[in-house]
Tab-separated table of N, CA and C and ligand atoms in Angstrom:
chain	number	residue	atom	x	y	z
A	5	UNK	N	-1.121	-113.953	71.507
A	5	UNK	CA	-0.113	-114.935	71.962
A	5	UNK	C	0.004	-114.866	73.488
A	6	UNK	N	-0.181	-116.015	74.120
A	6	UNK	CA	-0.038	-116.080	75.575
A	6	UNK	C	1.302	-116.729	75.897
A	7	UNK	N	2.041	-116.159	76.849
A	7	UNK	CA	3.348	-116.733	77.160
A	7	UNK	C	3.427	-117.066	78.638
A	8	UNK	N	3.892	-118.271	78.927
A	8	UNK	CA	4.057	-118.710	80.310
A	8	UNK	C	5.427	-119.377	80.376
A	9	UNK	N	6.372	-118.754	81.090
A	9	UNK	CA	7.752	-119.261	81.090
A	9	UNK	C	8.216	-119.443	79.655
A	10	UNK	N	8.575	-120.672	79.300
A	10	UNK	CA	9.001	-120.892	77.918
A	10	UNK	C	7.964	-121.634	77.092
A	11	UNK	N	6.712	-121.573	77.544
A	11	UNK	CA	5.628	-122.182	76.766
A	11	UNK	C	4.726	-121.068	76.245
A	12	UNK	N	4.418	-121.092	74.947
A	12	UNK	CA	3.469	-120.115	74.414
A	12	UNK	C	2.421	-120.822	73.572
A	13	UNK	N	1.349	-120.115	73.326
A	13	UNK	CA	0.252	-120.667	72.537
A	13	UNK	C	-0.009	-119.729	71.377
A	14	UNK	N	-0.151	-120.239	70.189
A	14	UNK	CA	-0.500	-119.363	69.075
A	14	UNK	C	-1.633	-119.985	68.268
A	15	UNK	N	-2.312	-119.126	67.540
A	15	UNK	CA	-3.417	-119.552	66.692
A	15	UNK	C	-2.957	-119.398	65.254
A	16	UNK	N	-3.003	-120.456	64.478
A	16	UNK	CA	-2.582	-120.331	63.084
A	16	UNK	C	-2.141	-121.653	62.491
A	17	UNK	N	-1.513	-121.524	61.317
A	17	UNK	CA	-1.089	-122.689	60.539
A	17	UNK	C	0.364	-123.022	60.903
A	18	UNK	N	0.585	-124.207	61.398
A	18	UNK	CA	1.928	-124.592	61.872
A	18	UNK	C	2.958	-124.556	60.733
A	19	UNK	N	2.508	-124.750	59.507
A	19	UNK	CA	3.464	-124.798	58.385
A	19	UNK	C	4.057	-123.424	58.066
A	20	UNK	N	3.455	-122.368	58.615
A	20	UNK	CA	3.972	-121.025	58.329
A	20	UNK	C	4.962	-120.556	59.393
A	21	UNK	N	5.166	-121.340	60.438
A	21	UNK	CA	6.021	-120.873	61.546
A	21	UNK	C	7.507	-120.978	61.214
A	22	UNK	N	8.248	-119.968	61.659
A	22	UNK	CA	9.708	-120.005	61.570
A	22	UNK	C	10.231	-120.426	62.932
A	23	UNK	N	10.638	-121.673	63.034
A	23	UNK	CA	11.246	-122.133	64.281
A	23	UNK	C	12.176	-123.289	63.929
A	24	UNK	N	12.928	-123.772	64.902
A	24	UNK	CA	13.890	-124.844	64.576
A	24	UNK	C	13.159	-126.095	64.101
A	25	UNK	N	11.999	-126.354	64.691
A	25	UNK	CA	11.336	-127.633	64.421
A	25	UNK	C	9.821	-127.496	64.552
A	26	UNK	N	9.089	-128.119	63.641
A	26	UNK	CA	7.644	-128.276	63.850
A	26	UNK	C	7.360	-129.774	63.992
A	27	UNK	N	6.313	-130.077	64.730
A	27	UNK	CA	5.949	-131.464	64.999
A	27	UNK	C	4.774	-131.848	64.105
A	28	UNK	N	4.875	-133.023	63.529
A	28	UNK	CA	3.812	-133.541	62.678
A	28	UNK	C	3.028	-134.608	63.427
A	29	UNK	N	1.701	-134.470	63.461
A	29	UNK	CA	0.826	-135.533	63.981
A	29	UNK	C	0.616	-136.508	62.825
A	30	UNK	N	1.545	-137.447	62.712
A	30	UNK	CA	1.583	-138.350	61.560
A	30	UNK	C	0.774	-139.620	61.825
A	31	UNK	N	0.717	-140.486	60.825
A	31	UNK	CA	0.186	-141.835	61.060
A	31	UNK	C	1.353	-142.822	60.962
A	32	UNK	N	1.068	-144.095	61.259
A	32	UNK	CA	2.167	-145.072	61.370
A	32	UNK	C	2.967	-145.249	60.083
A	33	UNK	N	2.355	-144.960	58.950
A	33	UNK	CA	3.072	-145.155	57.677
A	33	UNK	C	4.145	-144.078	57.455
A	34	UNK	N	3.947	-142.928	58.059
A	34	UNK	CA	4.781	-141.726	57.817
A	34	UNK	C	4.768	-141.280	56.353
A	35	UNK	N	3.773	-141.732	55.621
A	35	UNK	CA	3.745	-141.402	54.192
A	35	UNK	C	2.706	-140.333	53.857
A	36	UNK	N	2.324	-139.565	54.858
A	36	UNK	CA	1.384	-138.464	54.631
A	36	UNK	C	-0.041	-138.893	54.889
A	37	UNK	N	-0.909	-137.897	55.023
A	37	UNK	CA	-2.315	-138.170	55.326
A	37	UNK	C	-3.082	-136.879	55.255
A	38	UNK	N	-4.171	-136.811	56.013
A	38	UNK	CA	-4.981	-135.591	56.014
A	38	UNK	C	-4.522	-134.647	57.116
A	39	UNK	N	-5.323	-133.645	57.395
A	39	UNK	CA	-5.075	-132.727	58.510
A	39	UNK	C	-3.707	-132.074	58.449
A	40	UNK	N	-3.093	-131.977	59.615
A	40	UNK	CA	-1.814	-131.267	59.710
A	40	UNK	C	-0.720	-132.011	58.934
A	41	UNK	N	-0.816	-133.317	58.876
A	41	UNK	CA	0.148	-134.147	58.148
A	41	UNK	C	0.164	-133.762	56.660
A	42	UNK	N	-1.004	-133.680	56.057
A	42	UNK	CA	-1.104	-133.298	54.647
A	42	UNK	C	-0.575	-131.895	54.416
A	43	UNK	N	-0.905	-130.994	55.331
A	43	UNK	CA	-0.466	-129.597	55.195
A	43	UNK	C	1.061	-129.511	55.262
A	44	UNK	N	1.667	-130.272	56.167
A	44	UNK	CA	3.135	-130.241	56.313
A	44	UNK	C	3.797	-130.815	55.060
A	45	UNK	N	3.279	-131.920	54.552
A	45	UNK	CA	3.870	-132.490	53.331
A	45	UNK	C	3.723	-131.549	52.140
A	46	UNK	N	2.579	-130.896	52.017
A	46	UNK	CA	2.387	-129.951	50.896
A	46	UNK	C	3.380	-128.793	50.989
A	47	UNK	N	3.556	-128.289	52.194
A	47	UNK	CA	4.432	-127.117	52.356
A	47	UNK	C	5.916	-127.488	52.266
A	48	UNK	N	6.265	-128.680	52.705
A	48	UNK	CA	7.690	-129.080	52.714
A	48	UNK	C	8.154	-129.516	51.333
A	49	UNK	N	7.226	-130.036	50.522
A	49	UNK	CA	7.589	-130.504	49.178
A	49	UNK	C	7.865	-132.001	49.139
A	50	UNK	N	8.026	-132.548	47.951
A	50	UNK	CA	8.157	-134.003	47.775
A	50	UNK	C	9.424	-134.597	48.398
A	51	UNK	N	10.409	-133.763	48.665
A	51	UNK	CA	11.631	-134.272	49.312
A	51	UNK	C	11.311	-134.846	50.692
A	52	UNK	N	10.312	-134.278	51.341
A	52	UNK	CA	9.948	-134.788	52.678
A	52	UNK	C	9.431	-136.219	52.575
A	53	UNK	N	8.550	-136.449	51.618
A	53	UNK	CA	8.011	-137.809	51.444
A	53	UNK	C	9.143	-138.790	51.117
A	54	UNK	N	10.075	-138.349	50.287
A	54	UNK	CA	11.203	-139.213	49.916
A	54	UNK	C	12.010	-139.608	51.157
A	55	UNK	N	12.263	-138.659	52.038
A	55	UNK	CA	13.010	-139.015	53.260
A	55	UNK	C	12.161	-139.898	54.171
A	56	UNK	N	10.869	-139.591	54.266
A	56	UNK	CA	9.981	-140.400	55.121
A	56	UNK	C	9.955	-141.861	54.671
A	57	UNK	N	10.033	-142.081	53.373
A	57	UNK	CA	10.038	-143.467	52.859
A	57	UNK	C	11.207	-144.278	53.406
A	58	UNK	N	12.307	-143.604	53.706
A	58	UNK	CA	13.505	-144.310	54.203
A	58	UNK	C	13.366	-144.685	55.686
A	59	UNK	N	12.329	-144.177	56.351
A	59	UNK	CA	12.200	-144.398	57.800
A	59	UNK	C	11.399	-145.646	58.148
A	60	UNK	N	10.690	-146.193	57.185
A	60	UNK	CA	9.909	-147.428	57.369
A	60	UNK	C	8.899	-147.332	58.507
A	61	UNK	N	8.177	-146.227	58.544
A	61	UNK	CA	7.068	-146.093	59.479
A	61	UNK	C	7.505	-145.766	60.901
A	62	UNK	N	6.500	-145.680	61.765
A	62	UNK	CA	6.748	-145.273	63.158
A	62	UNK	C	5.630	-145.856	64.015
A	63	UNK	N	5.991	-146.400	65.176
A	63	UNK	CA	4.963	-146.946	66.065
A	63	UNK	C	4.209	-145.830	66.787
A	64	UNK	N	3.005	-146.112	67.176
A	64	UNK	CA	2.221	-145.172	67.980
A	64	UNK	C	2.984	-144.859	69.273
A	65	UNK	N	3.032	-143.572	69.595
A	65	UNK	CA	3.725	-143.139	70.813
A	65	UNK	C	5.207	-142.885	70.618
A	66	UNK	N	5.707	-143.132	69.394
A	66	UNK	CA	7.130	-142.887	69.123
A	66	UNK	C	7.308	-141.701	68.180
A	67	UNK	N	8.566	-141.304	67.953
A	67	UNK	CA	8.853	-140.110	67.147
A	67	UNK	C	10.090	-140.325	66.286
A	68	UNK	N	10.072	-139.763	65.089
A	68	UNK	CA	11.231	-139.809	64.186
A	68	UNK	C	11.437	-138.429	63.571
A	69	UNK	N	12.688	-138.122	63.234
A	69	UNK	CA	13.008	-136.771	62.748
A	69	UNK	C	13.421	-136.783	61.272
A	70	UNK	N	13.027	-135.719	60.567
A	70	UNK	CA	13.502	-135.488	59.194
A	70	UNK	C	13.875	-134.014	59.070
A	71	UNK	N	14.442	-133.689	57.943
A	71	UNK	CA	14.663	-132.279	57.636
A	71	UNK	C	13.331	-131.613	57.261
A	72	UNK	N	13.331	-130.273	57.214
A	72	UNK	CA	12.101	-129.538	56.926
A	72	UNK	C	11.939	-129.108	55.472
A	73	UNK	N	13.016	-129.281	54.693
A	73	UNK	CA	12.979	-128.930	53.258
A	73	UNK	C	12.422	-127.528	53.026
A	74	UNK	N	11.306	-127.369	52.322
A	74	UNK	CA	10.841	-126.021	51.967
A	74	UNK	C	10.097	-125.286	53.089
A	75	UNK	N	9.992	-125.915	54.234
A	75	UNK	CA	9.368	-125.234	55.376
A	75	UNK	C	10.320	-124.167	55.926
A	76	UNK	N	9.777	-123.278	56.756
A	76	UNK	CA	10.633	-122.327	57.463
A	76	UNK	C	11.239	-122.960	58.711
A	77	UNK	N	10.961	-124.217	58.929
A	77	UNK	CA	11.534	-124.956	60.060
A	77	UNK	C	12.633	-125.863	59.518
A	78	UNK	N	13.749	-125.937	60.259
A	78	UNK	CA	14.870	-126.767	59.806
A	78	UNK	C	14.536	-128.254	59.912
A	79	UNK	N	13.772	-128.607	60.950
A	79	UNK	CA	13.468	-130.010	61.224
A	79	UNK	C	11.965	-130.240	61.341
A	80	UNK	N	11.557	-131.483	61.051
A	80	UNK	CA	10.191	-131.926	61.379
A	80	UNK	C	10.335	-133.181	62.244
A	81	UNK	N	9.688	-133.199	63.386
A	81	UNK	CA	9.613	-134.443	64.161
A	81	UNK	C	8.216	-135.012	63.953
A	82	UNK	N	8.183	-136.235	63.456
A	82	UNK	CA	6.935	-136.928	63.150
A	82	UNK	C	6.624	-137.835	64.325
A	83	UNK	N	5.456	-137.668	64.897
A	83	UNK	CA	5.072	-138.544	65.999
A	83	UNK	C	3.667	-139.063	65.733
A	84	UNK	N	3.403	-140.274	66.201
A	84	UNK	CA	2.122	-140.913	65.902
A	84	UNK	C	1.301	-141.002	67.187
A	85	UNK	N	0.260	-140.189	67.250
A	85	UNK	CA	-0.631	-140.204	68.406
A	85	UNK	C	-1.566	-141.403	68.339
A	86	UNK	N	-2.182	-141.750	69.483
A	86	UNK	CA	-3.144	-142.854	69.488
A	86	UNK	C	-4.471	-142.453	68.843
A	87	UNK	N	-5.088	-143.394	68.161
A	87	UNK	CA	-6.488	-143.228	67.770
A	87	UNK	C	-7.272	-143.415	69.066
A	88	UNK	N	-8.121	-142.458	69.428
A	88	UNK	CA	-8.800	-142.515	70.726
A	88	UNK	C	-9.659	-143.759	70.848
A	89	UNK	N	-9.453	-144.486	71.972
A	89	UNK	CA	-10.228	-145.709	72.201
A	89	UNK	C	-10.981	-145.663	73.521
A	90	UNK	N	-10.627	-144.710	74.390
A	90	UNK	CA	-11.239	-144.646	75.711
A	90	UNK	C	-10.532	-145.528	76.729
A	91	UNK	N	-9.483	-146.244	76.317
A	91	UNK	CA	-8.730	-147.107	77.245
A	91	UNK	C	-7.602	-146.304	77.898
A	92	UNK	N	-7.183	-146.730	79.099
A	92	UNK	CA	-6.111	-145.997	79.805
A	92	UNK	C	-4.835	-145.882	78.978
A	93	UNK	N	-4.615	-146.827	78.113
A	93	UNK	CA	-3.416	-146.822	77.275
A	93	UNK	C	-3.312	-145.549	76.419
A	94	UNK	N	-4.442	-144.968	76.055
A	94	UNK	CA	-4.426	-143.729	75.255
A	94	UNK	C	-3.572	-142.656	75.920
A	95	UNK	N	-3.733	-142.524	77.229
A	95	UNK	CA	-3.041	-141.471	77.983
A	95	UNK	C	-1.534	-141.693	77.899
A	96	UNK	N	-1.125	-142.936	78.125
A	96	UNK	CA	0.305	-143.271	78.085
A	96	UNK	C	0.889	-143.010	76.697
A	97	UNK	N	0.156	-143.386	75.679
A	97	UNK	CA	0.673	-143.228	74.311
A	97	UNK	C	0.750	-141.759	73.910
A	98	UNK	N	-0.264	-140.985	74.282
A	98	UNK	CA	-0.233	-139.564	73.919
A	98	UNK	C	0.902	-138.857	74.664
A	99	UNK	N	1.055	-139.152	75.954
A	99	UNK	CA	2.152	-138.555	76.733
A	99	UNK	C	3.497	-138.950	76.129
A	100	UNK	N	3.592	-140.189	75.693
A	100	UNK	CA	4.826	-140.698	75.096
A	100	UNK	C	5.191	-139.952	73.804
A	101	UNK	N	4.202	-139.507	73.046
A	101	UNK	CA	4.472	-138.684	71.851
A	101	UNK	C	5.197	-137.403	72.236
A	102	UNK	N	4.685	-136.732	73.272
A	102	UNK	CA	5.286	-135.455	73.678
A	102	UNK	C	6.686	-135.669	74.256
A	103	UNK	N	6.836	-136.695	75.106
A	103	UNK	CA	8.151	-136.972	75.705
A	103	UNK	C	9.173	-137.386	74.653
A	104	UNK	N	8.770	-138.310	73.794
A	104	UNK	CA	9.688	-138.826	72.771
A	104	UNK	C	10.127	-137.715	71.826
A	105	UNK	N	9.183	-136.839	71.492
A	105	UNK	CA	9.499	-135.711	70.614
A	105	UNK	C	10.498	-134.777	71.287
A	106	UNK	N	10.275	-134.479	72.551
A	106	UNK	CA	11.180	-133.549	73.249
A	106	UNK	C	12.558	-134.177	73.485
A	107	UNK	N	12.601	-135.475	73.753
A	107	UNK	CA	13.903	-136.152	73.894
A	107	UNK	C	14.701	-136.054	72.594
A	108	UNK	N	14.003	-136.274	71.488
A	108	UNK	CA	14.655	-136.200	70.172
A	108	UNK	C	15.090	-134.753	69.877
A	109	UNK	N	14.245	-133.810	70.206
A	109	UNK	CA	14.571	-132.386	69.998
A	109	UNK	C	15.846	-132.033	70.752
A	110	UNK	N	15.961	-132.543	71.938
A	110	UNK	CA	17.155	-132.248	72.742
A	110	UNK	C	18.403	-132.851	72.099
A	111	UNK	N	18.286	-134.071	71.617
A	111	UNK	CA	19.435	-134.712	70.938
A	111	UNK	C	19.923	-133.875	69.764
A	112	UNK	N	18.986	-133.198	69.090
A	112	UNK	CA	19.337	-132.400	67.907
A	112	UNK	C	19.566	-130.928	68.240
A	113	UNK	N	19.596	-130.626	69.539
A	113	UNK	CA	19.871	-129.256	70.002
A	113	UNK	C	18.857	-128.251	69.458
A	114	UNK	N	17.631	-128.697	69.328
A	114	UNK	CA	16.540	-127.827	68.871
A	114	UNK	C	16.149	-126.886	70.008
A	115	UNK	N	16.000	-125.613	69.688
A	115	UNK	CA	15.742	-124.599	70.727
A	115	UNK	C	14.347	-123.992	70.657
A	116	UNK	N	13.672	-124.153	69.513
A	116	UNK	CA	12.276	-123.708	69.413
A	116	UNK	C	11.502	-124.792	68.678
A	117	UNK	N	10.382	-125.184	69.244
A	117	UNK	CA	9.613	-126.292	68.677
A	117	UNK	C	8.120	-126.005	68.801
A	118	UNK	N	7.381	-126.281	67.724
A	118	UNK	CA	5.934	-126.037	67.725
A	118	UNK	C	5.185	-127.362	67.580
A	119	UNK	N	4.232	-127.574	68.464
A	119	UNK	CA	3.396	-128.778	68.456
A	119	UNK	C	1.987	-128.461	67.966
A	120	UNK	N	1.401	-129.304	67.130
A	120	UNK	CA	-0.047	-129.220	66.902
A	120	UNK	C	-0.732	-129.998	68.038
A	121	UNK	N	-2.046	-129.945	68.074
A	121	UNK	CA	-2.794	-130.676	69.115
A	121	UNK	C	-2.953	-132.135	68.658
A	122	UNK	N	-1.917	-132.921	68.965
A	122	UNK	CA	-1.816	-134.313	68.492
A	122	UNK	C	-3.051	-135.133	68.886
A	123	UNK	N	-3.558	-135.885	67.941
A	123	UNK	CA	-4.678	-136.837	68.118
A	123	UNK	C	-6.066	-136.202	68.244
A	124	UNK	N	-6.148	-134.862	68.226
A	124	UNK	CA	-7.463	-134.249	68.482
A	124	UNK	C	-8.291	-134.032	67.216
A	125	UNK	N	-7.737	-134.406	66.060
A	125	UNK	CA	-8.476	-134.254	64.805
A	125	UNK	C	-9.116	-135.572	64.410
A	126	UNK	N	-8.616	-136.140	63.322
A	126	UNK	CA	-9.137	-137.408	62.791
A	126	UNK	C	-9.077	-138.525	63.850
A	127	UNK	N	-8.104	-138.453	64.759
A	127	UNK	CA	-7.944	-139.506	65.774
A	127	UNK	C	-8.883	-139.342	66.974
A	128	UNK	N	-9.688	-138.233	66.971
A	128	UNK	CA	-10.833	-138.064	67.867
A	128	UNK	C	-10.561	-138.095	69.364
A	129	UNK	N	-9.362	-137.748	69.783
A	129	UNK	CA	-9.104	-137.650	71.229
A	129	UNK	C	-9.905	-136.468	71.750
A	130	UNK	N	-10.670	-136.620	72.835
A	130	UNK	CA	-11.428	-135.478	73.357
A	130	UNK	C	-10.484	-134.308	73.669
A	131	UNK	N	-10.845	-133.140	73.173
A	131	UNK	CA	-9.940	-131.987	73.184
A	131	UNK	C	-9.377	-131.667	74.570
A	132	UNK	N	-10.268	-131.525	75.559
A	132	UNK	CA	-9.802	-131.108	76.893
A	132	UNK	C	-8.832	-132.115	77.480
A	133	UNK	N	-9.136	-133.389	77.301
A	133	UNK	CA	-8.254	-134.437	77.837
A	133	UNK	C	-6.888	-134.394	77.154
A	134	UNK	N	-6.911	-134.260	75.830
A	134	UNK	CA	-5.651	-134.264	75.078
A	134	UNK	C	-4.802	-133.047	75.440
A	135	UNK	N	-5.447	-131.903	75.588
A	135	UNK	CA	-4.712	-130.676	75.905
A	135	UNK	C	-4.145	-130.755	77.320
A	136	UNK	N	-4.923	-131.302	78.228
A	136	UNK	CA	-4.447	-131.453	79.596
A	136	UNK	C	-3.216	-132.369	79.648
A	137	UNK	N	-3.227	-133.450	78.893
A	137	UNK	CA	-2.070	-134.362	78.835
A	137	UNK	C	-0.870	-133.648	78.205
A	138	UNK	N	-1.111	-132.911	77.129
A	138	UNK	CA	-0.023	-132.194	76.453
A	138	UNK	C	0.648	-131.215	77.421
A	139	UNK	N	-0.155	-130.438	78.107
A	139	UNK	CA	0.388	-129.413	79.011
A	139	UNK	C	1.119	-130.058	80.184
A	140	UNK	N	0.528	-131.073	80.780
A	140	UNK	CA	1.167	-131.753	81.925
A	140	UNK	C	2.483	-132.404	81.516
A	141	UNK	N	2.467	-133.069	80.368
A	141	UNK	CA	3.650	-133.820	79.953
A	141	UNK	C	4.802	-132.883	79.591
A	142	UNK	N	4.476	-131.834	78.845
A	142	UNK	CA	5.519	-130.885	78.441
A	142	UNK	C	6.071	-130.149	79.664
A	143	UNK	N	5.191	-129.753	80.564
A	143	UNK	CA	5.628	-129.057	81.777
A	143	UNK	C	6.540	-129.957	82.610
A	144	UNK	N	6.177	-131.213	82.741
A	144	UNK	CA	7.002	-132.159	83.515
A	144	UNK	C	8.361	-132.349	82.838
A	145	UNK	N	8.344	-132.465	81.519
A	145	UNK	CA	9.618	-132.650	80.788
A	145	UNK	C	10.520	-131.435	80.990
A	146	UNK	N	9.946	-130.246	80.933
A	146	UNK	CA	10.736	-129.025	81.123
A	146	UNK	C	11.351	-128.987	82.521
A	147	UNK	N	10.610	-129.450	83.521
A	147	UNK	CA	11.143	-129.499	84.891
A	147	UNK	C	12.293	-130.488	84.982
A	148	UNK	N	12.133	-131.631	84.347
A	148	UNK	CA	13.178	-132.672	84.382
A	148	UNK	C	14.406	-132.284	83.567
A	149	UNK	N	14.235	-131.347	82.655
A	149	UNK	CA	15.348	-130.940	81.772
A	149	UNK	C	15.631	-129.454	81.956
A	150	UNK	N	15.619	-129.050	83.221
A	150	UNK	CA	15.685	-127.633	83.575
A	150	UNK	C	16.882	-126.903	82.967
A	151	UNK	N	17.984	-127.606	82.832
A	151	UNK	CA	19.215	-126.949	82.359
A	151	UNK	C	19.236	-126.832	80.831
A	152	UNK	N	18.263	-127.444	80.153
A	152	UNK	CA	18.195	-127.357	78.689
A	152	UNK	C	17.179	-126.288	78.296
A	153	UNK	N	17.635	-125.279	77.548
A	153	UNK	CA	16.718	-124.177	77.205
A	153	UNK	C	16.017	-124.460	75.889
A	154	UNK	N	14.712	-124.481	75.948
A	154	UNK	CA	13.914	-124.721	74.739
A	154	UNK	C	12.591	-123.964	74.861
A	155	UNK	N	12.178	-123.343	73.768
A	155	UNK	CA	10.883	-122.667	73.733
A	155	UNK	C	9.869	-123.582	73.062
A	156	UNK	N	8.740	-123.759	73.737
A	156	UNK	CA	7.687	-124.627	73.241
A	156	UNK	C	6.511	-123.769	72.779
A	157	UNK	N	6.020	-124.044	71.589
A	157	UNK	CA	4.832	-123.347	71.088
A	157	UNK	C	3.740	-124.389	70.866
A	158	UNK	N	2.576	-124.154	71.437
A	158	UNK	CA	1.421	-124.974	71.095
A	158	UNK	C	0.676	-124.225	69.997
A	159	UNK	N	0.720	-124.760	68.784
A	159	UNK	CA	0.122	-124.083	67.635
A	159	UNK	C	-1.279	-124.639	67.391
A	160	UNK	N	-2.273	-123.776	67.535
A	160	UNK	CA	-3.674	-124.211	67.459
A	160	UNK	C	-4.299	-123.739	66.159
A	161	UNK	N	-5.060	-124.610	65.565
A	161	UNK	CA	-5.668	-124.307	64.263
A	161	UNK	C	-7.036	-123.665	64.421
A	162	UNK	N	-7.609	-123.762	65.607
A	162	UNK	CA	-8.930	-123.141	65.817
A	162	UNK	C	-9.018	-122.538	67.220
A	163	UNK	N	-9.972	-121.658	67.371
A	163	UNK	CA	-10.122	-120.885	68.606
A	163	UNK	C	-10.414	-121.772	69.819
A	164	UNK	N	-11.197	-122.807	69.600
A	164	UNK	CA	-11.574	-123.705	70.705
A	164	UNK	C	-10.324	-124.380	71.293
A	165	UNK	N	-9.426	-124.796	70.422
A	165	UNK	CA	-8.186	-125.442	70.858
A	165	UNK	C	-7.302	-124.424	71.580
A	166	UNK	N	-7.224	-123.232	71.019
A	166	UNK	CA	-6.437	-122.150	71.623
A	166	UNK	C	-6.938	-121.846	73.042
A	167	UNK	N	-8.251	-121.719	73.183
A	167	UNK	CA	-8.843	-121.419	74.496
A	167	UNK	C	-8.549	-122.530	75.495
A	168	UNK	N	-8.572	-123.759	75.013
A	168	UNK	CA	-8.321	-124.894	75.884
A	168	UNK	C	-6.874	-124.882	76.412
A	169	UNK	N	-5.908	-124.608	75.545
A	169	UNK	CA	-4.507	-124.509	76.007
A	169	UNK	C	-4.351	-123.381	77.014
A	170	UNK	N	-4.980	-122.258	76.740
A	170	UNK	CA	-4.862	-121.127	77.659
A	170	UNK	C	-5.413	-121.511	79.027
A	171	UNK	N	-6.525	-122.226	79.027
A	171	UNK	CA	-7.143	-122.645	80.279
A	171	UNK	C	-6.199	-123.561	81.064
A	172	UNK	N	-5.656	-124.577	80.419
A	172	UNK	CA	-4.812	-125.537	81.142
A	172	UNK	C	-3.455	-124.939	81.503
A	173	UNK	N	-2.933	-124.007	80.704
A	173	UNK	CA	-1.649	-123.395	81.043
A	173	UNK	C	-1.799	-122.442	82.217
A	174	UNK	N	-2.957	-121.835	82.351
A	174	UNK	CA	-3.183	-120.918	83.466
A	174	UNK	C	-3.135	-121.670	84.789
A	175	UNK	N	-3.350	-122.979	84.742
A	175	UNK	CA	-3.373	-123.845	85.914
A	175	UNK	C	-1.997	-124.284	86.391
A	176	UNK	N	-0.992	-124.208	85.514
A	176	UNK	CA	0.319	-124.777	85.871
A	176	UNK	C	1.226	-123.698	86.432
A	177	UNK	N	2.150	-124.102	87.270
A	177	UNK	CA	3.073	-123.103	87.861
A	177	UNK	C	4.505	-123.540	87.666
B	30	LIG	P1	-4.662	-136.551	64.320
B	30	LIG	O1	-4.782	-137.621	63.258
B	30	LIG	O2	-3.451	-136.752	65.219
B	30	LIG	O3	-5.927	-136.344	65.060
B	30	LIG	P2	-5.151	-134.135	62.687
B	30	LIG	O4	-4.212	-133.514	61.721
B	30	LIG	O5	-6.420	-134.708	62.168
B	30	LIG	O6	-4.262	-135.232	63.488
B	30	LIG	O7	-5.504	-133.086	63.814
B	30	LIG	C1	-4.617	-132.695	64.844
B	30	LIG	C2	-4.795	-131.209	65.129
B	30	LIG	O8	-4.097	-130.458	64.128
B	30	LIG	C3	-6.247	-130.711	65.087
B	30	LIG	O9	-6.431	-129.803	66.166
B	30	LIG	C4	-6.319	-129.974	63.751
B	30	LIG	O10	-7.275	-128.929	63.788
B	30	LIG	C5	-4.925	-129.396	63.699
B	30	LIG	N1	-4.438	-128.924	62.388
B	30	LIG	C6	-4.835	-129.279	61.143
B	30	LIG	N2	-4.126	-128.606	60.219
B	30	LIG	C7	-3.250	-127.803	60.898
B	30	LIG	C8	-2.252	-126.842	60.533
B	30	LIG	N3	-1.991	-126.577	59.256
B	30	LIG	N4	-1.562	-126.213	61.523
B	30	LIG	C9	-1.799	-126.485	62.821
B	30	LIG	N5	-2.717	-127.382	63.234
B	30	LIG	C10	-3.439	-128.020	62.287
């Protein structure tokens, strides 16, 4: 585990973490899918899907919150990353996922939150670019919200992703 201020990086399954909130890299339907989304729904139980049905989906770059049900996290924030297209809009939408999630976390007084590497799986965002955006956006948000104390965990499912976060976090001050 690498720690930098209130940002840390861990390697493992996000569904096993005990924290106030875990973030789901969802799709627009919010009705479950593959990757981390499927894992979160399996671990949280069918009550999560039932609550998600009441939300009527989510636009790309936006975020919605539910309870965590059988997870060790009290809350799940579902955010929809962009499917990588190579257009400049991808950057704005991915950054908007991180900002929107953190704004919502603050509204709910969440103090520990774990993010997966949004859009870097099925949505094919190039890993280094996505990680660089994640680190820059979260770091900027923390600076803008200096008086709000929150611990951020970047939860990586594989070593390559973990190494990439460590590289980009070593760059920030
Ligand atoms: P997206 O559709 O946003 O690309 P994916 O779930 O396909 O979402 O992948 C996003 C990232 O989540 C990838 O780095 C993938 O390896 C990772 N991931 C998949 N399952 C888990 C899990 N259980 N815990 C943490 N990260 C996971």
